[in-house]
Coordinates of C-alpha atoms in Angstrom, one line a residue:
X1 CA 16.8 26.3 -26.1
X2 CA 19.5 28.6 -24.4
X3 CA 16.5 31.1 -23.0
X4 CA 14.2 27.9 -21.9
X5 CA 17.5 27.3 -20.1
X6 CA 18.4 30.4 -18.8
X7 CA 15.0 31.1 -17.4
X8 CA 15.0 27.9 -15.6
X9 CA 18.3 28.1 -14.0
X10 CA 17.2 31.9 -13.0
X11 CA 14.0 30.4 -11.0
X12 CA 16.2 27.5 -9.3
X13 CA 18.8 30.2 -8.6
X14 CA 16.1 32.8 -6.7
X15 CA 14.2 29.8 -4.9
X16 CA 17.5 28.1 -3.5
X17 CA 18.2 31.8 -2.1
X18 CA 14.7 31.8 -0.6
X19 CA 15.7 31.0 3.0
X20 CA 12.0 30.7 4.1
X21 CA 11.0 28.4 0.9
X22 CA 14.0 26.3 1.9
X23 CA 12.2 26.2 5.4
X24 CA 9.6 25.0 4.4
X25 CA 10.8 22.4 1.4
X26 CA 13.6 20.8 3.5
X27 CA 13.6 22.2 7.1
X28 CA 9.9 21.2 7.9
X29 CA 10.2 17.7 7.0
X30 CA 13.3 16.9 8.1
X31 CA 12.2 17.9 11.4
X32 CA 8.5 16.2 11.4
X33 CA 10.8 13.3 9.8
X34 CA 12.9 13.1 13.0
X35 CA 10.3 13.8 15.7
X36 CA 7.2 11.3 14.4
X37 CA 9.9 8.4 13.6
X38 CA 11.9 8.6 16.7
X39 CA 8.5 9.1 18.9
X40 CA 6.6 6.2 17.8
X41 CA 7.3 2.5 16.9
X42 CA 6.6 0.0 14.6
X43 CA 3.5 0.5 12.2
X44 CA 3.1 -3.6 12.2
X45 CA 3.3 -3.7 16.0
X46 CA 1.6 -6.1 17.4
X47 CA 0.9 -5.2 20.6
X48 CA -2.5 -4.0 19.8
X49 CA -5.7 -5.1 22.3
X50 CA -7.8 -5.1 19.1
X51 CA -8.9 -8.5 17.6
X52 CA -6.3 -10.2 14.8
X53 CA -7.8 -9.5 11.2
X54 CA -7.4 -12.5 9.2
X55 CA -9.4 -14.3 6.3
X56 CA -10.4 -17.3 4.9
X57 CA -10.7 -18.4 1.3
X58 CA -12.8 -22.0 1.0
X59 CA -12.2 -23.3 -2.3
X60 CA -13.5 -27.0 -0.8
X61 CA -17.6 -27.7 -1.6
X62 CA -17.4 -30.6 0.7
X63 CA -18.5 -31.0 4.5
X64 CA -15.0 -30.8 6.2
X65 CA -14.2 -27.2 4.8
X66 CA -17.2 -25.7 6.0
X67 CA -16.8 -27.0 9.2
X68 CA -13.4 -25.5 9.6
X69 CA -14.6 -22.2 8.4
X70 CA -17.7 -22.8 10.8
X71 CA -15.4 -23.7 13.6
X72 CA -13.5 -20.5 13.4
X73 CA -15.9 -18.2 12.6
X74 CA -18.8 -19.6 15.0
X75 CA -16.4 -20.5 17.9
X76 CA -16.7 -18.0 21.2
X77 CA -13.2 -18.1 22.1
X78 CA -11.9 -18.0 18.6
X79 CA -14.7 -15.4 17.3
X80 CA -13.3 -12.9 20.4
X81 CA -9.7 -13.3 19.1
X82 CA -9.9 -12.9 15.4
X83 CA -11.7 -11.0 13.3
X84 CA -12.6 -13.3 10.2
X85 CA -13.1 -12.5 7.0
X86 CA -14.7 -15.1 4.4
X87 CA -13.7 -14.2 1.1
X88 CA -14.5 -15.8 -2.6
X89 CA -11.6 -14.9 -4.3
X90 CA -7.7 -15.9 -3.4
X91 CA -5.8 -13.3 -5.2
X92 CA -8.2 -10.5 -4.0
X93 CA -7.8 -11.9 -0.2
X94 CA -4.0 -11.8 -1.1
X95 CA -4.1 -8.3 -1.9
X96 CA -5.3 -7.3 1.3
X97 CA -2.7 -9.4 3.1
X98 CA 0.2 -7.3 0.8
X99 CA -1.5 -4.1 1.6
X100 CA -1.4 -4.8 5.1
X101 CA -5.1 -5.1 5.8
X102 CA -4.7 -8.8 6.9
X103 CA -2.3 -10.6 10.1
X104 CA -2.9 -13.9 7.5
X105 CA -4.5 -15.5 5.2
X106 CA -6.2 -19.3 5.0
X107 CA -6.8 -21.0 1.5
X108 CA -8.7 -24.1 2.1
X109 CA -7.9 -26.1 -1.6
X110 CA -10.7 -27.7 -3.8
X111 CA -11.5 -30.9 -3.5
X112 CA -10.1 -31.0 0.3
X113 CA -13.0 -33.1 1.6
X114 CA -13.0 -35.6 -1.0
X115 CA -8.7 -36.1 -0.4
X116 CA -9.3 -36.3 3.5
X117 CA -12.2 -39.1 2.9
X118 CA -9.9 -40.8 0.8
X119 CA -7.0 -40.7 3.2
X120 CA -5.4 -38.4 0.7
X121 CA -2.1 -36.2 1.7
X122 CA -3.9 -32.7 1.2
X123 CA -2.5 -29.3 2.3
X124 CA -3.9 -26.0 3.5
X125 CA -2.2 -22.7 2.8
X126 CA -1.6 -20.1 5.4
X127 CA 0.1 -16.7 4.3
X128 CA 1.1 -14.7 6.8
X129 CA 2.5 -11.0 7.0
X130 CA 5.7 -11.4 8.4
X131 CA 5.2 -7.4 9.8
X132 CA 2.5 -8.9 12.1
X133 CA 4.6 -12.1 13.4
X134 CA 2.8 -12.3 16.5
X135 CA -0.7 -12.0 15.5
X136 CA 0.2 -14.8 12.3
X137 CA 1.6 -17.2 14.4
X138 CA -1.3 -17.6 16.9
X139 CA -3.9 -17.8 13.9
X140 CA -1.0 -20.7 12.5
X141 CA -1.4 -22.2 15.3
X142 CA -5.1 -22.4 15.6
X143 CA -5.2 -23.7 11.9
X144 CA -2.1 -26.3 13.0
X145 CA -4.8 -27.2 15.7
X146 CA -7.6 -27.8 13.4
X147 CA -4.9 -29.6 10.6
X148 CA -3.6 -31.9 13.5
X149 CA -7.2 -32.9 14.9
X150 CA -8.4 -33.2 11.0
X151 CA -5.4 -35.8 10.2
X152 CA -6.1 -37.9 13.5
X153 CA -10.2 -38.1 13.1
X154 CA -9.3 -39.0 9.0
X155 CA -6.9 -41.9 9.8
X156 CA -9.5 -43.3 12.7
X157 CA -12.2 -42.9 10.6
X158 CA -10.5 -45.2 8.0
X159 CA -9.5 -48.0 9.6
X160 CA -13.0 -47.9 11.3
X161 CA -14.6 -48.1 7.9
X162 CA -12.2 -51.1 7.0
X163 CA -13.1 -53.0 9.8
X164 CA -16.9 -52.0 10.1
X165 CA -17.5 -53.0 5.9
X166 CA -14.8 -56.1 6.1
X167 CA -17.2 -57.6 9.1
X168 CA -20.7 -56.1 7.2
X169 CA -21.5 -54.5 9.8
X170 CA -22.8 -51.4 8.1
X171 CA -24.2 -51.4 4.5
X172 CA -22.2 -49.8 2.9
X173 CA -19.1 -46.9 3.1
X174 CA -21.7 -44.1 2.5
X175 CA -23.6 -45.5 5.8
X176 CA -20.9 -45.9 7.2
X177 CA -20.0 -42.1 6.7
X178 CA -23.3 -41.0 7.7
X179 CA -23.2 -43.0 11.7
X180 CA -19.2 -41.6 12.2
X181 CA -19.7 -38.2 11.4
X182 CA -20.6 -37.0 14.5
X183 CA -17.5 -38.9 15.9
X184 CA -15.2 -37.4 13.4
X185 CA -15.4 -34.1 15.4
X186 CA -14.5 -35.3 18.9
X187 CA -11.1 -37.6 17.7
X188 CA -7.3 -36.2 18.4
X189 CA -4.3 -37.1 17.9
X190 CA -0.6 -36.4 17.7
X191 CA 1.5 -34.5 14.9
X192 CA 2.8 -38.1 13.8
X193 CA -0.8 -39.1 12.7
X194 CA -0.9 -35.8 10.1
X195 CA -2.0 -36.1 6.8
X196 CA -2.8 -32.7 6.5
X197 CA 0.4 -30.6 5.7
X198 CA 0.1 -26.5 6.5
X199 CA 2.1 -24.9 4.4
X200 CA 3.4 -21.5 5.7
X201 CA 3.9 -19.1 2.7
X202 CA 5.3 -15.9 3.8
X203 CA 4.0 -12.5 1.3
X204 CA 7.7 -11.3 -0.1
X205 CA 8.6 -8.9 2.6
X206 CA 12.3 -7.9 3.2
X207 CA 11.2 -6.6 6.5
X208 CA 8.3 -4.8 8.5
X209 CA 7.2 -0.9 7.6
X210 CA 8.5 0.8 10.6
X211 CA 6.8 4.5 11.7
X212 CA 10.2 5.8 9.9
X213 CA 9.7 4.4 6.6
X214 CA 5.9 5.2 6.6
X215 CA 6.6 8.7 7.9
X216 CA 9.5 9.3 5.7
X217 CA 8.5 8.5 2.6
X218 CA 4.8 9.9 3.3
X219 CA 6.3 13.5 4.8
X220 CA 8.9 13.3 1.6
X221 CA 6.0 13.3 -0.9
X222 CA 3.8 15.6 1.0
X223 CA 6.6 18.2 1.2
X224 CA 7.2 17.8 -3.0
X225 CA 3.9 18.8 -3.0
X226 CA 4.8 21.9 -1.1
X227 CA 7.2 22.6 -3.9
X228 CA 4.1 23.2 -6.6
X229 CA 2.7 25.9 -4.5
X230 CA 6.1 27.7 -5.6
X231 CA 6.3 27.4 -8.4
X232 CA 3.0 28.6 -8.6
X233 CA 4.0 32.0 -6.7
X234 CA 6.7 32.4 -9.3
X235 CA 4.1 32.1 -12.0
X236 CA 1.9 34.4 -10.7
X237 CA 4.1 37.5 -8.9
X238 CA 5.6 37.8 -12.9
X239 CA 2.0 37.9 -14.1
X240 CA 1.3 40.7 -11.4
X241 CA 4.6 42.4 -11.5
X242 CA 3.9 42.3 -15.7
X243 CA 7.6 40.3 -15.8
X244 CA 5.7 38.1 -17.6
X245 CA 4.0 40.6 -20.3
X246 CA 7.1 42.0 -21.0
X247 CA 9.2 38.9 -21.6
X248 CA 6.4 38.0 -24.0
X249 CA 6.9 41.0 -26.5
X250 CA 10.2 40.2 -26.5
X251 CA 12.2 37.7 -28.9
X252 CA 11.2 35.0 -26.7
X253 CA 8.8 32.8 -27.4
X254 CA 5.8 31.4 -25.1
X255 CA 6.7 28.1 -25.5
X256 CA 10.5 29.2 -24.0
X257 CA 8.9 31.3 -21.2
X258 CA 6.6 28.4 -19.9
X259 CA 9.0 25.8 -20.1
X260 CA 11.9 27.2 -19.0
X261 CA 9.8 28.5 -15.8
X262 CA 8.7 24.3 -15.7
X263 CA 12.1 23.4 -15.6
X264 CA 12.6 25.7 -12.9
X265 CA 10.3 24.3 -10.8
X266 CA 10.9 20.6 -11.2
X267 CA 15.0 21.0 -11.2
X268 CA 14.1 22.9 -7.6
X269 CA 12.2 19.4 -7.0
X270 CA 14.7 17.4 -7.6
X271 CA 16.9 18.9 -5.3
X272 CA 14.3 18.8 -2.8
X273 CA 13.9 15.1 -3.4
X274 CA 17.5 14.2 -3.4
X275 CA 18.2 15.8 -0.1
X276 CA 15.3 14.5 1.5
X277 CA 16.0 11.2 0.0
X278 CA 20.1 11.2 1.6
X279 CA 18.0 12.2 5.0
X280 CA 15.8 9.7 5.6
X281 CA 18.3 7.0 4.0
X282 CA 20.7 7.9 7.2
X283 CA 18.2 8.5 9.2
X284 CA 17.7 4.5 8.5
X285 CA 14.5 4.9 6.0
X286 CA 14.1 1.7 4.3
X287 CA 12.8 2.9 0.6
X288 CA 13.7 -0.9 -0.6
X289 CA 16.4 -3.0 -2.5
X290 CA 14.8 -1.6 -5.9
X291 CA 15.9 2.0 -5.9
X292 CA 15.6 2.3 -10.1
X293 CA 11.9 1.8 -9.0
X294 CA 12.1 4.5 -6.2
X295 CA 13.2 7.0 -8.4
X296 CA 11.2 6.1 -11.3
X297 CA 8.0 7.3 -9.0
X298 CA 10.0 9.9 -7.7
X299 CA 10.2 11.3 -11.5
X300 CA 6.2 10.5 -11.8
X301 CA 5.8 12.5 -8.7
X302 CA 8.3 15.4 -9.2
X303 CA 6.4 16.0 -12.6
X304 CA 2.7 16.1 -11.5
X305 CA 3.9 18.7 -9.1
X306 CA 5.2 20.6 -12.2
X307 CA 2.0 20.4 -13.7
X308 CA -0.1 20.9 -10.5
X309 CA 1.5 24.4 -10.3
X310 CA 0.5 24.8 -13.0
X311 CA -2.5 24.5 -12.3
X312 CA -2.4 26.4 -9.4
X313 CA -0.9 29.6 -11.1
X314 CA -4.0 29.5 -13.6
X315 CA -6.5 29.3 -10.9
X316 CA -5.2 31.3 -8.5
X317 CA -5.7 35.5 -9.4
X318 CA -3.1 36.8 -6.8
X319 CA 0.2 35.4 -4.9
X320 CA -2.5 35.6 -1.3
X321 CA -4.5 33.4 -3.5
X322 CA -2.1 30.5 -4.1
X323 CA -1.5 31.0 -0.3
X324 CA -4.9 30.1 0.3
X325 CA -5.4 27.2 -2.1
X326 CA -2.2 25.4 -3.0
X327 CA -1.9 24.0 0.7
X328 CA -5.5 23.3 1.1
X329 CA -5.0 21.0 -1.9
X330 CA -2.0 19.8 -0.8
X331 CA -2.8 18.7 3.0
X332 CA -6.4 17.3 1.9
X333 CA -4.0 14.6 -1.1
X334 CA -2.0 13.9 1.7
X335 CA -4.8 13.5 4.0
X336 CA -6.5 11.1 1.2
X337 CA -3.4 9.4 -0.2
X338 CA -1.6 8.4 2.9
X339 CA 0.9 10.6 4.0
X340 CA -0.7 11.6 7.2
X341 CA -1.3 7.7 8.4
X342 CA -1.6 4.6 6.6
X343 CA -4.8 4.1 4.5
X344 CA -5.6 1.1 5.7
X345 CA -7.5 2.6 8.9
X346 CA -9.8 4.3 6.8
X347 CA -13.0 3.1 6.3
X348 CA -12.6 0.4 3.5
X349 CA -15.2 2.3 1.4
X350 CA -13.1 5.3 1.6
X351 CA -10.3 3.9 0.6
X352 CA -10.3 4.2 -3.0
X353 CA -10.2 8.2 -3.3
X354 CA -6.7 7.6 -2.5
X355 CA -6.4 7.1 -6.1
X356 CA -7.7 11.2 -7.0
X357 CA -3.9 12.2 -5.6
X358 CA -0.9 12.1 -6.0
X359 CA 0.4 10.4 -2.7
X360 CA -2.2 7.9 -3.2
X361 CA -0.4 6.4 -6.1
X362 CA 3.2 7.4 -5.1
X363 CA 2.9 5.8 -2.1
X364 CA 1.1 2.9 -3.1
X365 CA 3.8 2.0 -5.4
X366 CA 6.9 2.7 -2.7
X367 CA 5.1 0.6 -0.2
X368 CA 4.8 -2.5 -2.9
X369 CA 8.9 -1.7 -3.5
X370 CA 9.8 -1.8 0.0
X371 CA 8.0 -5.2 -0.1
X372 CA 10.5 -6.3 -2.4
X373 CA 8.3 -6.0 -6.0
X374 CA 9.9 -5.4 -9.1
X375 CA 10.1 -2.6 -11.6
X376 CA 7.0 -3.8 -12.9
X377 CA 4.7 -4.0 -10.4
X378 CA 4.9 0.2 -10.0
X379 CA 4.3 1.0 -14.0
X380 CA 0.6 1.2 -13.2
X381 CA 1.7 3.7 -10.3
X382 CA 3.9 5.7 -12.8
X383 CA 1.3 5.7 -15.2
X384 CA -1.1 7.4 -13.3
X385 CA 1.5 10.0 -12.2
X386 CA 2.5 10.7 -15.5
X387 CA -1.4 10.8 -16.3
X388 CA -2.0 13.6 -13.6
X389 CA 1.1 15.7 -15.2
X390 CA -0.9 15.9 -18.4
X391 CA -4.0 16.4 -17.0
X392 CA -3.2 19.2 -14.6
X393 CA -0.5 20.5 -17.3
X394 CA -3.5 21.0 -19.8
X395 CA -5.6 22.2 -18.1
X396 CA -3.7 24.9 -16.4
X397 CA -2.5 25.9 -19.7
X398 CA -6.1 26.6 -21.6
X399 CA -6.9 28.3 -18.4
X400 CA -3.8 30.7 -18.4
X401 CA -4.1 31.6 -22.3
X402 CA -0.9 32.7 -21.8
X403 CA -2.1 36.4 -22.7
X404 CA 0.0 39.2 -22.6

């Protein structure tokens, strides 16, 4: 235990004296950190000429649902402002709305016709992402619209049919139905006259993702990526230089050797992550209320790096070779899982490879935690990570032999 120790404290030692590693762990981010957050603004701005992205979810079978989705959807103004989505399923609609692929979100309920025939109090749900305030509240207020105009032609259309059956002037209430529909349409009326209650239900959101969060936690992860491709060039100068043969015919065993050189290189991560962590924190980085969560992914992520150099130093036959691959790999996860700019403008197709990195799910569970989600929303996330470590950790290990 001393010599796995010893050998790991010897690595931190000689890669915190590296003044062009430290460069390029902690100078280079801090500095892309500083530049892209101050430079740009808000990632939910809503200043954007595009059309608002919102969906609707019609749970209703009746007559009145489908004309509110038809009304939105079909109408010219309405159909230049938003972009509508008609979904089957709430919860997945709801996803897309937490992962910022929606402005808001309208659930029409079951049985919505039938209640509003009946004179029933019924109530629609609009969720809206409180990052895209703007955008929400005009689609709330289209949907207010249609609510308000609903709640008038329902409350006409009753007392009509009162009257018109009372005097037998129509058959029956089904005739009756049949003749009005085409004057339900055209009634108004005031808010007083509502019987249709929108209910605003805000996602759980403490506040917006500014360009500094996204750009601070995505540079942070990128960068303890960086640190693999160290440890990797530790790994393999001692194999070249024949440190590595030479410890092995000693006392020491392999087991020793490779994990003290591990501990090395994820103690050097940790440092990494701590500092770059106090940076962005005064910098005014918002990494969320739940930071046990935080660092639980920052322990996933820290050891998949371990293992990815790993990896790397199995793969890789010379120190120019680990040059050459380990930040290929590296830009082309961040490039896939989010670091660079938000997933969400990638083709929705695309989106899943996110899930083949490492910043995919390490970011994917810091976004849901600056949301405001507990500890167990990010186990999945964690999983994964710890999944990768193994993976990468194996396989770089029946590569390497570990031959003298």
């Amino acid at each position: 235990m001393k010599k796995f120790v010893r050998i790991g404290l010897k690595d931190i030692l000689i890669t915190l004296r590296d003044a062009p590693a430290l460069a390029i762990l902690l100078g280079m981010p801090m500095i892309i950190i500083l530049i892209l957050g101050s430079a740009l603004g808000s990632l939910g701005s809503d200043s954007e000429m595009a059309r608002i992205d919102v969906a609707i979810v019609n749970l209703d079978e009746g007559d009145i649902g489908k004309e509110i989705v038809e009304g939105i959807t079909e109408g010219e103004e309405l159909e230049e402002l938003f972009d509508t989505q008609v979904l089957d399923d709430a919860e997945e609609a709801r996803e897309g709305l937490e992962r910022g692929n929606l402005a808001a979100l309208l659930v029409i309920p079951e049985d919505f016709s039938d209640k509003i025939n009946d004179s029933k109090p019924v109530k629609m749900n609009v969720f809206i992402d409180p990052g895209k305030e703007i955008s929400a509240s005009i689609f709330q207020n289209v949907v207010q619209s249609i609510a308000i105009r609903i709640a008038s032609a329902s409350v006409a259309v009753q007392t009509a049919k009162d009257v018109f059956v009372e005097s037998k002037m129509v058959a029956d209430e089904r005739d009756f139905s049949r003749h009005m529909d085409k004057v339900v349409k055209e009634i108004t009326a005031d808010d007083a006259l509502s019987a249709v209650d929108v209910l605003e239900s805000n996602i759980e959101k403490e506040r917006k993702i500014t360009e500094l969060d996204f750009y601070g936690t995505g540079m942070t992860i990128m960068f303890l990526l960086f640190g693999s491709m160290f440890g990797a060039f530790s790994l393999v100068k001692e194999r070249e230089e024949k440190t590595l043969s030479r410890l092995l015919i000693t006392p020491t065993s392999k087991t020793s050797i490779i994990g003290g050189k591990m501990l090395g290189i994820f103690f050097v991560g940790v440092v990494q992550f701590l500092v770059l962590f106090l940076f962005t924190v005064i910098l005014g980085v918002h990494w969320g209320e739940n930071l046990f969560g935080v660092f639980l992914l920052a322990l996933g992520v820290l050891l998949a790096m371990t293992g990815l150099s790993v990896l790397f130093s199995s793969v890789a036959k010379n120190v120019r070779s680990v040059g050459a691959i380990a930040p290929l790999v590296v830009i082309v996860m961040a490039l896939a899982g989010g670091s660079l700019f938000p997933v969400s403008t990638m083709p929705e197709w695309l989106q899943p490879i996110r899930y083949l990195t490492i910043n995919g799910w390490a970011l994917d569970g810091l976004s849901s935690l600056m949301k405001g989600a507990g500890t167990n929303s990010i186990l999945p996330n964690f999983g994964a990570l710890m999944a990768m470590f193994f993976a990468f950790f194996l396989l770089g290990v029946w590569r390497l032999g570990y031959e003298e």
